[in-house]
Amino acid sequence: MVSPLILVVDDQPAVRRLVQEVFHQAGYRVLTAANGEQALALTAAELPDLAILDVRMPVMGGVETLRRLQQLEPDLPVLMMTAVGDDAQVREALDLGARQALTKPFDVFRLRDLVRSLLEG
């Protein structure tokens, strides 16, 4: 059985590396991207089983990335990561179908548990 593929999209390299390491250690495959355009290019080759999107990113933000990913796979579980003060964008993302939102800085164990829960349905 192939382990689930998680797409991590965040413009902060340290956040991408941290999340990638957490999920590699938990046995998941991980793709990382610095913005929504990169994320969509990566998903052209293989659609992830779950996406973790930062709300605020250059080039293409998290809400627009969510919209585009949903066009490819309407049932894709998406978890939004946000800084304090992004409430309107988080509400919009949740209204569009994101399953959860997590405020930065976040507990990596909570993130891992949320992802596990979302993947299990």
PDB file of C-alpha atoms in Angstrom:
ATOM      1  CA  MET A   1       0.000   0.000   0.000  1.00  0.00           C
ATOM      2  CA  VAL A   2       1.316   3.434  -0.954  1.00  0.00           C
ATOM      3  CA  SER A   3       1.445   5.904   1.915  1.00  0.00           C
ATOM      4  CA  PRO A   4      -0.722   9.034   1.592  1.00  0.00           C
ATOM      5  CA  LEU A   5       0.702  12.044  -0.225  1.00  0.00           C
ATOM      6  CA  ILE A   6       0.494  15.374   1.592  1.00  0.00           C
ATOM      7  CA  LEU A   7       0.970  18.695  -0.182  1.00  0.00           C
ATOM      8  CA  VAL A   8       2.410  21.454   2.049  1.00  0.00           C
ATOM      9  CA  VAL A   9       2.180  24.968   0.625  1.00  0.00           C
ATOM     10  CA  ASP A  10       3.781  27.801   2.594  1.00  0.00           C
ATOM     11  CA  ASP A  11       6.031  30.691   1.583  1.00  0.00           C
ATOM     12  CA  GLN A  12       8.222  30.251   4.681  1.00  0.00           C
ATOM     13  CA  PRO A  13      10.981  27.673   4.014  1.00  0.00           C
ATOM     14  CA  ALA A  14      11.345  26.860   7.734  1.00  0.00           C
ATOM     15  CA  VAL A  15       7.642  25.999   8.023  1.00  0.00           C
ATOM     16  CA  ARG A  16       7.811  23.796   4.919  1.00  0.00           C
ATOM     17  CA  ARG A  17      10.863  21.947   6.245  1.00  0.00           C
ATOM     18  CA  LEU A  18       9.345  21.447   9.702  1.00  0.00           C
ATOM     19  CA  VAL A  19       6.038  20.126   8.393  1.00  0.00           C
ATOM     20  CA  GLN A  20       7.800  17.948   5.817  1.00  0.00           C
ATOM     21  CA  GLU A  21       9.979  16.386   8.516  1.00  0.00           C
ATOM     22  CA  VAL A  22       7.027  15.742  10.839  1.00  0.00           C
ATOM     23  CA  PHE A  23       5.116  13.905   8.116  1.00  0.00           C
ATOM     24  CA  HIS A  24       8.116  12.004   6.751  1.00  0.00           C
ATOM     25  CA  GLN A  25       8.729  10.687  10.266  1.00  0.00           C
ATOM     26  CA  ALA A  26       5.055   9.693  10.477  1.00  0.00           C
ATOM     27  CA  GLY A  27       5.400   7.664   7.263  1.00  0.00           C
ATOM     28  CA  TYR A  28       3.739   9.991   4.760  1.00  0.00           C
ATOM     29  CA  ARG A  29       5.007  11.133   1.379  1.00  0.00           C
ATOM     30  CA  VAL A  30       5.284  14.932   1.179  1.00  0.00           C
ATOM     31  CA  LEU A  31       5.389  17.500  -1.611  1.00  0.00           C
ATOM     32  CA  THR A  32       6.243  21.106  -0.745  1.00  0.00           C
ATOM     33  CA  ALA A  33       5.625  24.347  -2.595  1.00  0.00           C
ATOM     34  CA  ALA A  34       6.297  28.008  -1.805  1.00  0.00           C
ATOM     35  CA  ASN A  35       3.076  29.287  -3.394  1.00  0.00           C
ATOM     36  CA  GLY A  36      -0.113  28.222  -5.101  1.00  0.00           C
ATOM     37  CA  GLU A  37       1.318  28.247  -8.623  1.00  0.00           C
ATOM     38  CA  GLN A  38       4.064  25.825  -7.599  1.00  0.00           C
ATOM     39  CA  ALA A  39       1.494  23.674  -5.812  1.00  0.00           C
ATOM     40  CA  LEU A  40      -0.698  23.412  -8.902  1.00  0.00           C
ATOM     41  CA  ALA A  41       2.302  22.518 -11.045  1.00  0.00           C
ATOM     42  CA  LEU A  42       3.208  19.711  -8.624  1.00  0.00           C
ATOM     43  CA  THR A  43      -0.342  18.378  -8.544  1.00  0.00           C
ATOM     44  CA  ALA A  44      -0.348  18.081 -12.347  1.00  0.00           C
ATOM     45  CA  ALA A  45       1.840  14.989 -11.916  1.00  0.00           C
ATOM     46  CA  GLU A  46       0.096  13.487  -8.878  1.00  0.00           C
ATOM     47  CA  LEU A  47      -2.893  14.742  -6.946  1.00  0.00           C
ATOM     48  CA  PRO A  48      -2.252  14.687  -3.189  1.00  0.00           C
ATOM     49  CA  ASP A  49      -4.452  12.907  -0.662  1.00  0.00           C
ATOM     50  CA  LEU A  50      -4.514  16.036   1.501  1.00  0.00           C
ATOM     51  CA  ALA A  51      -3.315  19.632   1.181  1.00  0.00           C
ATOM     52  CA  ILE A  52      -2.059  22.000   3.872  1.00  0.00           C
ATOM     53  CA  LEU A  53      -2.247  25.586   2.627  1.00  0.00           C
ATOM     54  CA  ASP A  54      -0.961  28.798   4.135  1.00  0.00           C
ATOM     55  CA  VAL A  55      -3.533  31.579   3.797  1.00  0.00           C
ATOM     56  CA  ARG A  56      -1.116  34.393   2.895  1.00  0.00           C
ATOM     57  CA  MET A  57       1.434  33.692   0.182  1.00  0.00           C
ATOM     58  CA  PRO A  58       2.885  35.659  -2.713  1.00  0.00           C
ATOM     59  CA  VAL A  59       1.951  34.847  -6.317  1.00  0.00           C
ATOM     60  CA  MET A  60      -1.201  32.881  -5.402  1.00  0.00           C
ATOM     61  CA  GLY A  61      -2.628  32.835  -1.886  1.00  0.00           C
ATOM     62  CA  GLY A  62      -4.220  29.968  -0.036  1.00  0.00           C
ATOM     63  CA  VAL A  63      -7.866  30.764  -0.830  1.00  0.00           C
ATOM     64  CA  GLU A  64      -7.242  30.897  -4.585  1.00  0.00           C
ATOM     65  CA  THR A  65      -5.107  27.754  -4.375  1.00  0.00           C
ATOM     66  CA  LEU A  66      -7.976  26.043  -2.543  1.00  0.00           C
ATOM     67  CA  ARG A  67     -10.390  27.040  -5.324  1.00  0.00           C
ATOM     68  CA  ARG A  68      -8.079  25.662  -8.020  1.00  0.00           C
ATOM     69  CA  LEU A  69      -7.384  22.415  -6.163  1.00  0.00           C
ATOM     70  CA  GLN A  70     -11.120  21.879  -5.712  1.00  0.00           C
ATOM     71  CA  GLN A  71     -11.579  22.157  -9.475  1.00  0.00           C
ATOM     72  CA  LEU A  72      -9.165  19.233  -9.828  1.00  0.00           C
ATOM     73  CA  GLU A  73     -10.541  17.217  -6.899  1.00  0.00           C
ATOM     74  CA  PRO A  74     -13.692  18.509  -5.162  1.00  0.00           C
ATOM     75  CA  ASP A  75     -13.336  16.069  -2.234  1.00  0.00           C
ATOM     76  CA  LEU A  76      -9.683  16.837  -1.468  1.00  0.00           C
ATOM     77  CA  PRO A  77      -9.289  17.412   2.290  1.00  0.00           C
ATOM     78  CA  VAL A  78      -7.655  20.798   2.879  1.00  0.00           C
ATOM     79  CA  LEU A  79      -6.293  22.221   6.110  1.00  0.00           C
ATOM     80  CA  MET A  80      -5.538  25.952   6.186  1.00  0.00           C
ATOM     81  CA  MET A  81      -2.662  27.440   8.187  1.00  0.00           C
ATOM     82  CA  THR A  82      -3.009  31.052   9.186  1.00  0.00           C
ATOM     83  CA  ALA A  83      -1.406  33.831  11.116  1.00  0.00           C
ATOM     84  CA  VAL A  84      -3.433  35.789  13.633  1.00  0.00           C
ATOM     85  CA  GLY A  85      -5.566  38.395  11.867  1.00  0.00           C
ATOM     86  CA  ASP A  86      -6.522  36.382   8.782  1.00  0.00           C
ATOM     87  CA  ASP A  87     -10.022  35.666  10.091  1.00  0.00           C
ATOM     88  CA  ALA A  88     -11.944  36.805   6.991  1.00  0.00           C
ATOM     89  CA  GLN A  89      -9.788  34.710   4.671  1.00  0.00           C
ATOM     90  CA  VAL A  90     -10.052  31.695   6.958  1.00  0.00           C
ATOM     91  CA  ARG A  91     -13.854  32.017   7.040  1.00  0.00           C
ATOM     92  CA  GLU A  92     -13.875  32.237   3.249  1.00  0.00           C
ATOM     93  CA  ALA A  93     -11.684  29.131   2.968  1.00  0.00           C
ATOM     94  CA  LEU A  94     -13.904  27.185   5.378  1.00  0.00           C
ATOM     95  CA  ASP A  95     -17.011  28.329   3.472  1.00  0.00           C
ATOM     96  CA  LEU A  96     -15.379  27.081   0.265  1.00  0.00           C
ATOM     97  CA  GLY A  97     -14.789  23.650   1.779  1.00  0.00           C
ATOM     98  CA  ALA A  98     -11.529  23.664   3.715  1.00  0.00           C
ATOM     99  CA  ARG A  99     -11.987  21.152   6.524  1.00  0.00           C
ATOM    100  CA  GLN A 100      -9.904  22.753   9.281  1.00  0.00           C
ATOM    101  CA  ALA A 101      -7.828  25.836  10.085  1.00  0.00           C
ATOM    102  CA  LEU A 102      -4.806  25.987  12.339  1.00  0.00           C
ATOM    103  CA  THR A 103      -3.250  29.199  13.675  1.00  0.00           C
ATOM    104  CA  LYS A 104       0.520  29.702  13.532  1.00  0.00           C
ATOM    105  CA  PRO A 105       2.547  29.036  15.512  1.00  0.00           C
ATOM    106  CA  PHE A 106       1.039  25.584  15.847  1.00  0.00           C
ATOM    107  CA  ASP A 107       1.805  22.426  17.757  1.00  0.00           C
ATOM    108  CA  VAL A 108       3.222  19.899  15.271  1.00  0.00           C
ATOM    109  CA  PHE A 109       1.607  17.011  17.127  1.00  0.00           C
ATOM    110  CA  ARG A 110      -1.808  18.668  16.844  1.00  0.00           C
ATOM    111  CA  LEU A 111      -1.167  19.201  13.132  1.00  0.00           C
ATOM    112  CA  ARG A 112      -0.183  15.547  12.706  1.00  0.00           C
ATOM    113  CA  ASP A 113      -3.306  14.395  14.555  1.00  0.00           C
ATOM    114  CA  LEU A 114      -5.579  16.674  12.500  1.00  0.00           C
ATOM    115  CA  VAL A 115      -4.086  15.351   9.267  1.00  0.00           C
ATOM    116  CA  ARG A 116      -4.454  11.767  10.406  1.00  0.00           C
ATOM    117  CA  SER A 117      -8.083  12.420  11.326  1.00  0.00           C
ATOM    118  CA  LEU A 118      -8.837  14.100   7.981  1.00  0.00           C
ATOM    119  CA  LEU A 119      -7.244  11.258   6.022  1.00  0.00           C
ATOM    120  CA  GLU A 120      -9.230   8.659   7.937  1.00  0.00           C
ATOM    121  CA  GLY A 121     -12.414  10.525   7.018  1.00  0.00           C
TER     122      GLY A 121
END
